[in-house]
Tab-separated table of C-alpha atoms and ligand atoms in Angstrom:
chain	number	residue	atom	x	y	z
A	26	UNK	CA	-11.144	4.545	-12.432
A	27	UNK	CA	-7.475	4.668	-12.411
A	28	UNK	CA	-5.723	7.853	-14.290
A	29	UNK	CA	-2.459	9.031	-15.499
A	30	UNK	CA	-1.345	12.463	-15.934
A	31	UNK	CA	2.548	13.533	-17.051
A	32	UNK	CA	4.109	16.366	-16.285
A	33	UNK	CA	7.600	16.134	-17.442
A	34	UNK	CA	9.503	12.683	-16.393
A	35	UNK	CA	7.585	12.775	-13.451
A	36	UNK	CA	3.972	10.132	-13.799
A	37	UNK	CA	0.939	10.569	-11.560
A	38	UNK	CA	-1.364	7.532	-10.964
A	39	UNK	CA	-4.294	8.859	-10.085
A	40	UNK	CA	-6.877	6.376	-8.591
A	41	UNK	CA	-10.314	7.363	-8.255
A	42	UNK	CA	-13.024	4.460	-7.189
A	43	UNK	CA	-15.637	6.467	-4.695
A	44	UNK	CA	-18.261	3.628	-4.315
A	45	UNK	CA	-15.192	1.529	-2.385
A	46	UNK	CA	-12.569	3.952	-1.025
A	47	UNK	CA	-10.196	2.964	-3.748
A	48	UNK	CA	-9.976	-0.596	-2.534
A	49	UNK	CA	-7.804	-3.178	-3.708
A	50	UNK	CA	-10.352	-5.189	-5.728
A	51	UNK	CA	-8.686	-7.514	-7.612
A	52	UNK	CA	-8.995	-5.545	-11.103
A	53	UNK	CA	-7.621	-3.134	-9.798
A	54	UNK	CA	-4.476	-4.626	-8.385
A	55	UNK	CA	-4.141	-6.626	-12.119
A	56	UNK	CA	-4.255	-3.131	-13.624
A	57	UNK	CA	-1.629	-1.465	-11.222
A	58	UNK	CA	0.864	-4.233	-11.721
A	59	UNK	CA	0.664	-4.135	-15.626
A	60	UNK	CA	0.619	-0.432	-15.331
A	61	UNK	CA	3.352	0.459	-13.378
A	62	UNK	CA	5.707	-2.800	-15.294
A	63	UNK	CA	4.381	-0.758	-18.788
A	64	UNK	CA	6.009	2.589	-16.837
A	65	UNK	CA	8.814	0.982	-15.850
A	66	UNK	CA	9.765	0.114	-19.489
A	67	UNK	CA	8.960	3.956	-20.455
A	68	UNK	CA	12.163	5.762	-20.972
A	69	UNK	CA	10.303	9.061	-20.917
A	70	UNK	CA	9.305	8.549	-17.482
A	71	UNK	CA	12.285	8.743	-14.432
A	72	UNK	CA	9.537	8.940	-11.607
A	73	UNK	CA	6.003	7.663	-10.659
A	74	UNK	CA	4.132	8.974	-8.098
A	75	UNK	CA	0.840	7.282	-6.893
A	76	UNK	CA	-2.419	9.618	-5.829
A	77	UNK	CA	-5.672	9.185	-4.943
A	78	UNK	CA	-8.351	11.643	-6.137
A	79	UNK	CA	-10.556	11.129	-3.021
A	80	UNK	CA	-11.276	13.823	-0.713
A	81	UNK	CA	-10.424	12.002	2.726
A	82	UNK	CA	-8.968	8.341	1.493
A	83	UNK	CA	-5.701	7.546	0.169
A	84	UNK	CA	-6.702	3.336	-0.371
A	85	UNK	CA	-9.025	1.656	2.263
A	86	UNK	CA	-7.103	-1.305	1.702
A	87	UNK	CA	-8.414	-4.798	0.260
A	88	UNK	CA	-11.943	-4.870	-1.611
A	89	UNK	CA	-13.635	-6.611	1.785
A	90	UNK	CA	-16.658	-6.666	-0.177
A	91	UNK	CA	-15.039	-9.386	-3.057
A	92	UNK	CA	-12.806	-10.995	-0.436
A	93	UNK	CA	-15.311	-11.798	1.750
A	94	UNK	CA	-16.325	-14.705	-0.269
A	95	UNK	CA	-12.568	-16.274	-0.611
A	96	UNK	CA	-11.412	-19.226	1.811
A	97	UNK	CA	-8.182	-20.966	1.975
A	98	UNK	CA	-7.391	-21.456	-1.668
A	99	UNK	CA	-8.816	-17.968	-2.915
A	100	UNK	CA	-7.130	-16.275	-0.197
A	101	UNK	CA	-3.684	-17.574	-1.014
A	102	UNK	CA	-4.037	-16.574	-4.389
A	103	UNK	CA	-5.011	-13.754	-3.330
A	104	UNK	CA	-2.025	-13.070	-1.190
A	105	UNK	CA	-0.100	-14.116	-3.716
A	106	UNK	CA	-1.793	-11.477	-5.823
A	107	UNK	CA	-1.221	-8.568	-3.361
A	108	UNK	CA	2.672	-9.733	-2.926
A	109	UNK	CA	3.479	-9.626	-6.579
A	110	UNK	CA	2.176	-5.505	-6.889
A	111	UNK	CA	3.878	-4.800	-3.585
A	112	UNK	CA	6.827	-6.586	-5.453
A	113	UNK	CA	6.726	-5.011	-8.668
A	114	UNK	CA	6.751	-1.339	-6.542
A	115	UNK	CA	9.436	-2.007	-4.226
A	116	UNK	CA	11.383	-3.210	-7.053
A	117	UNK	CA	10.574	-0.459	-9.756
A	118	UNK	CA	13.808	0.792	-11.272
A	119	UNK	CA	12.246	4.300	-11.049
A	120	UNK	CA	11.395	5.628	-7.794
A	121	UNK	CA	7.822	5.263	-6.587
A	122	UNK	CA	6.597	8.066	-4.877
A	123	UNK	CA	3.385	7.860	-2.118
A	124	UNK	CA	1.001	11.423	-2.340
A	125	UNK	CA	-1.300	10.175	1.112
A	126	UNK	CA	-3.764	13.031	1.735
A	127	UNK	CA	-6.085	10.954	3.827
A	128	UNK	CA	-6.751	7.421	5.116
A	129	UNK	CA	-4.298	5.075	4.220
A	130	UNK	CA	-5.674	1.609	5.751
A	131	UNK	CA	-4.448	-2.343	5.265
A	132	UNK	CA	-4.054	-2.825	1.659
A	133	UNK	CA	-3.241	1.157	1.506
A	134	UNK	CA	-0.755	1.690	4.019
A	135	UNK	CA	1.385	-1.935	2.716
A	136	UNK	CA	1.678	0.572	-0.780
A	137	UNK	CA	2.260	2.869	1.467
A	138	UNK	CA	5.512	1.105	2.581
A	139	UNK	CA	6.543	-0.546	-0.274
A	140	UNK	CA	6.790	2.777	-2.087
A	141	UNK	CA	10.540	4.073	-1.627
A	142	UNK	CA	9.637	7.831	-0.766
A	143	UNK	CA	6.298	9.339	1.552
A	144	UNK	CA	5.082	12.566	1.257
A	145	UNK	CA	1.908	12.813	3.748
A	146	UNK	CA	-0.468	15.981	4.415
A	147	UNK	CA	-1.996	16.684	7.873
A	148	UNK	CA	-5.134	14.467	6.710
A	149	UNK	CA	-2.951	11.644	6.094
A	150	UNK	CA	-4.085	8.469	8.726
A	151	UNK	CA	-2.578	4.821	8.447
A	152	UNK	CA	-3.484	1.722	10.032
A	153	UNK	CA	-3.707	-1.891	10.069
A	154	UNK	CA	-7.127	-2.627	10.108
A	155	UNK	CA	-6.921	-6.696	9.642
A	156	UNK	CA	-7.536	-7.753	12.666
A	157	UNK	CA	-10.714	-6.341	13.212
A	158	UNK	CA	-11.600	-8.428	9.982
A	159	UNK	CA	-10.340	-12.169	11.520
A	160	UNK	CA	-6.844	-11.687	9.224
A	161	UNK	CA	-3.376	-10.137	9.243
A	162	UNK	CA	-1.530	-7.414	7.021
A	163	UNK	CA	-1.326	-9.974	4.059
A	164	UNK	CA	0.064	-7.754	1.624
A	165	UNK	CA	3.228	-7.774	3.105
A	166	UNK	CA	2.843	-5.353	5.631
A	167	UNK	CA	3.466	-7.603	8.896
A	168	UNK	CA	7.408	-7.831	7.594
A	169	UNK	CA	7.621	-4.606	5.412
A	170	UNK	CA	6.966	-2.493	8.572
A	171	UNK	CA	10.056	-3.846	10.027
A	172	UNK	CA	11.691	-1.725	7.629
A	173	UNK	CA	10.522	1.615	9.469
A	174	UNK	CA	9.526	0.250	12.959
A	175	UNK	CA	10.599	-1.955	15.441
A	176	UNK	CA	9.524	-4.697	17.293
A	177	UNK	CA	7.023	-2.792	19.375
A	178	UNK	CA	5.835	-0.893	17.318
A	179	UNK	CA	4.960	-2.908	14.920
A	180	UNK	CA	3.230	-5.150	17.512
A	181	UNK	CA	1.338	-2.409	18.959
A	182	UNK	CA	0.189	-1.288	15.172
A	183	UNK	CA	-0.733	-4.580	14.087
A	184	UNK	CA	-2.790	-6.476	17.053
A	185	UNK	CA	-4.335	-3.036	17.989
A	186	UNK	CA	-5.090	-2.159	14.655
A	187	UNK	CA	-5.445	1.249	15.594
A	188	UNK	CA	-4.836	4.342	13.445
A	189	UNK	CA	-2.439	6.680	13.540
A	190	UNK	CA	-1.669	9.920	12.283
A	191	UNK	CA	0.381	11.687	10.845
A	192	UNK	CA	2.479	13.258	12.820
A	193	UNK	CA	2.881	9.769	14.848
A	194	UNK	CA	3.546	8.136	11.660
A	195	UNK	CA	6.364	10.595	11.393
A	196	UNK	CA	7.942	10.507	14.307
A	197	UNK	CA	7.900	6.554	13.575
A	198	UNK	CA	10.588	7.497	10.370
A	199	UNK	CA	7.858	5.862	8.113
A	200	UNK	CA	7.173	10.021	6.284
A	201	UNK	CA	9.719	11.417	4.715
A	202	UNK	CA	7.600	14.655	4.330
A	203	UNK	CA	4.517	16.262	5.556
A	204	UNK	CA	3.245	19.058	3.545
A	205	UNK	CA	-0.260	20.438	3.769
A	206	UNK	CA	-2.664	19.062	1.580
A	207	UNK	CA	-2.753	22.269	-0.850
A	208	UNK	CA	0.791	21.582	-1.289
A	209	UNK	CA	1.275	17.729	-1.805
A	210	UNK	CA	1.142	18.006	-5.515
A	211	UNK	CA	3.330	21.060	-5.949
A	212	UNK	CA	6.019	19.644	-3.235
A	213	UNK	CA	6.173	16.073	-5.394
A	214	UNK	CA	6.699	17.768	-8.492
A	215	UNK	CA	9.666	19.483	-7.097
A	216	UNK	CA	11.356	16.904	-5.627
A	217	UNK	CA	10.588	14.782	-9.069
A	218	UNK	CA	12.955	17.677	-10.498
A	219	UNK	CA	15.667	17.159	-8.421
A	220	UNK	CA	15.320	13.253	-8.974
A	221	UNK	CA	15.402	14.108	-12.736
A	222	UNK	CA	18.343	15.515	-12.939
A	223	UNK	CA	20.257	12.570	-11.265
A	224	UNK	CA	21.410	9.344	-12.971
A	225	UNK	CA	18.709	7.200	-13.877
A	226	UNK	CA	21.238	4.405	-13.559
A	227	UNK	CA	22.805	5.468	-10.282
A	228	UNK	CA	18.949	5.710	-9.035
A	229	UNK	CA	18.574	1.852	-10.738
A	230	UNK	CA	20.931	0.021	-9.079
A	231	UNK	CA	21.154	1.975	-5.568
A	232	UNK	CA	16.901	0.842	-5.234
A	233	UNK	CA	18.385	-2.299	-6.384
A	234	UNK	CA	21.677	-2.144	-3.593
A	235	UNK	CA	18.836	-0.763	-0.749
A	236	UNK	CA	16.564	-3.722	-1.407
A	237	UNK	CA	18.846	-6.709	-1.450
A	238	UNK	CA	19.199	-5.311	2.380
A	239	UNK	CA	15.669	-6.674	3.091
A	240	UNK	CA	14.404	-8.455	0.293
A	241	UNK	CA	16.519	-11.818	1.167
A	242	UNK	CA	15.691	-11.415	4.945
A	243	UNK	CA	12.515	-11.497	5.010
A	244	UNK	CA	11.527	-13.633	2.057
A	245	UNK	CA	10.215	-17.120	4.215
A	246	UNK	CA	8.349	-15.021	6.755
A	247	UNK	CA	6.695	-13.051	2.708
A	248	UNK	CA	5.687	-16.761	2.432
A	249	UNK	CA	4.713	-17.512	5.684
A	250	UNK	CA	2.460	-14.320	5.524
A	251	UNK	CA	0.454	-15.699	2.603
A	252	UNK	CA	-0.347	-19.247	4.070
A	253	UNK	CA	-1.342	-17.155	7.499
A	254	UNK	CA	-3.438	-14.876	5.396
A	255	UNK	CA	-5.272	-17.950	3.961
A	256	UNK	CA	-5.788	-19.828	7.343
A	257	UNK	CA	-7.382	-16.878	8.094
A	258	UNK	CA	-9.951	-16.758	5.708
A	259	UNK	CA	-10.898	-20.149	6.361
A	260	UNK	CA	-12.133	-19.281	9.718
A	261	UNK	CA	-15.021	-18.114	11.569
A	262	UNK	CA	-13.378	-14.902	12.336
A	263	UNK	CA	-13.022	-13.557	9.691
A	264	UNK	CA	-16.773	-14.231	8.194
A	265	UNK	CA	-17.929	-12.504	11.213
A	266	UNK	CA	-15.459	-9.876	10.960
A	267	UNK	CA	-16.391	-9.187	7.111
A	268	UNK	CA	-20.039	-9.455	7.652
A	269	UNK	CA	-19.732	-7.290	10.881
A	270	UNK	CA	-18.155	-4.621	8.048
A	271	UNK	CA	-20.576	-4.717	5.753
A	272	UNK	CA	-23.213	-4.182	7.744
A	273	UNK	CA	-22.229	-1.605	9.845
A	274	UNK	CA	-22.139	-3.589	12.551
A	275	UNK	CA	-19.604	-3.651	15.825
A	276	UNK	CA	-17.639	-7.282	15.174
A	277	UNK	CA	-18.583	-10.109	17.744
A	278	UNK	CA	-15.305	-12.453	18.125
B	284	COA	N1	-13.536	-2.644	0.739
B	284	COA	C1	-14.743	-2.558	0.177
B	284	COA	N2	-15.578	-1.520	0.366
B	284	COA	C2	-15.144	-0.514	1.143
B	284	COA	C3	-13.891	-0.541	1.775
B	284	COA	C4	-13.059	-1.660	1.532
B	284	COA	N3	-11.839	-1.780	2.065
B	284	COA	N4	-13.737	0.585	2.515
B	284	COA	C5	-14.871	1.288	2.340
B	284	COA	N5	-15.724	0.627	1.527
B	284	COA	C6	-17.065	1.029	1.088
B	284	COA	C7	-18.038	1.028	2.264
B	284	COA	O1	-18.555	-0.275	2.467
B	284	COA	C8	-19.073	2.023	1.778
B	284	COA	O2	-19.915	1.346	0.872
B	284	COA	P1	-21.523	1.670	0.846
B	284	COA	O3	-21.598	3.114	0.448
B	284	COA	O4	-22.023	0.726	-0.191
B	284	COA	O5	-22.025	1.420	2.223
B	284	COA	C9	-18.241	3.035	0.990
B	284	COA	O6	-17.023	2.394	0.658
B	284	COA	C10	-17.912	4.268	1.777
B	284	COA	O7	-17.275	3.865	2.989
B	284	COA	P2	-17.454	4.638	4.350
B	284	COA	O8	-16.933	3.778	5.437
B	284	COA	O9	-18.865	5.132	4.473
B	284	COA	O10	-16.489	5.907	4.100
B	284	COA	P3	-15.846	6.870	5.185
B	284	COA	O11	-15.295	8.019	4.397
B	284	COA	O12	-16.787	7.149	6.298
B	284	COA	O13	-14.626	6.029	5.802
B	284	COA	C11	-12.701	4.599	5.696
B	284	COA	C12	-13.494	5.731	5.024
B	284	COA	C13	-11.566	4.227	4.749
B	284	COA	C14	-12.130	5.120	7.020
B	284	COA	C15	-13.624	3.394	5.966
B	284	COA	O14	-14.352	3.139	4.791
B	284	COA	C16	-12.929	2.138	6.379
B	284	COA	O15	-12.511	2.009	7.506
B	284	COA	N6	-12.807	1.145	5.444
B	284	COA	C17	-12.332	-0.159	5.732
B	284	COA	C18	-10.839	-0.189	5.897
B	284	COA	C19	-10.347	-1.578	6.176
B	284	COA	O16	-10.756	-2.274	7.087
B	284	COA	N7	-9.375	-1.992	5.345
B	284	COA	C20	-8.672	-3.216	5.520
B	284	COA	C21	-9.052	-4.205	4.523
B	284	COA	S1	-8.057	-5.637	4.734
């Protein structure tokens, strides 16, 4: 379930799917990109902010349960799928604020980054996860990470697939603010004020002026991403690394 609450200009997307850990399932991507284009048409809105209403889990990332099934063709579309919302955030005319207040894995942590402000609370983990599943970040995250990391980093992150918190994910310049959980609501709304009363237009075309930075750089390796994500759902890795998942099992590469 996936609601909206207004306070103000300010927008809260509230996502709330227990039985998956707010996983990308394909509805639910669908209803977040025709969602937040509807939003971005809203003059009464000037920011959006995206929550989760889980105790411990921000987004566990893609719905392994329905991807498990796709191969080549379904995972490209797929891909495809997961590139247009990351897309239609980065590129939101109204700034897209992250509220992570607890695990923020594959799937997750690419919103994660393609949201252009982080606040984080002390429960607040990312990752990169894929790996351990036969793929790669295919949402964009193995180029959007560049934006915060570098080389090493990123590296390390991605073939480890290892969590990391949040002070870590700090100290990496991917958090703009860590706030205790008690406070992550409070601490949006007030920055959402001070957003408010700047020019909607200046705001516009400076996201506009910050992405052209990347967006041109990395589109062929975007691209490139998607065809890798699909190779790797045509392999044996990744059916063992899905089945290993759901059932509980320790993957055996
Ligand atoms: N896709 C589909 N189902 C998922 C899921 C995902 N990404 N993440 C969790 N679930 C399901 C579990 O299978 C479980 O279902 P079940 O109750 O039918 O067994 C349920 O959500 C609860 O998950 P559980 O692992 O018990 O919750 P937790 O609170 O102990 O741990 C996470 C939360 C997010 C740390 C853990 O669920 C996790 O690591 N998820 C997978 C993350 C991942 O690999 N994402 C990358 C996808 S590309």
């Amino acid at each position: 379930m996936i609601n909206i609450n207004q306070k103000g200009s300010l927008v809260k997307i509230l996502i709330c799917e227990p039985g998956n850990k707010n996983a990308l399932s394909i509805e639910v991507i669908d209803y977040l990109i025709k969602l937040i284009q509807d939003l971005k048409k809203n003059p009464k809105i000037k920011v959006i902010s995206i929550f989760s209403e889980l105790n411990n889990v921000f987004m566990a990332g893609a719905d392994i349960r329905e991807f498990s099934k796709f191969r080549y063709m379904e995972g490209k579309e797929y891909g495809k799928k997961g590139h247009h919302l990351m897309n239609v955030i980065e590129n939101s005319n109204k700034p897209i604020i992250a509220a992570v207040n607890g695990y923020a894995l594959g799937g997750g942590f690419e919103i994660v980054l393609a949201c252009h402000i982080r606040f984080a609370s002390e429960k607040a983990i990312f990752g990169f996860p894929e790996v351990k599943l036969g793929i790669l970040p295919g949402f964009g995250g193995s180029q959007r990470i560049f934006d915060y990391v570098g080389k090493s980093i990123a590296t390390d992150l991605i073939i480890t697939g290892k969590n990391i918190n949040v002070e870590d994910a700090s100290k990496y310049g991917i958090i703009n603010y860590v706030v205790s959980s008690d406070n992550l609501e409070n601490e949006i709304e007030k920055y959402a004020l001070e957003l408010e009363s700047n020019s909607s237009i200046g705001i516009k075309y400076a996201i506009k002026s910050i992405n052209n930075r990347f967006n041109k750089l990395r589109k062929n390796a975007l691209n490139f991403e998607i065809n890798y994500l699909a190779e790797c759902m045509d392999n044996k890795d990744f059916n063992e690394g899905t089945s290993a998942f759901l059932e509980k099992r320790k993957s055996n590469f």
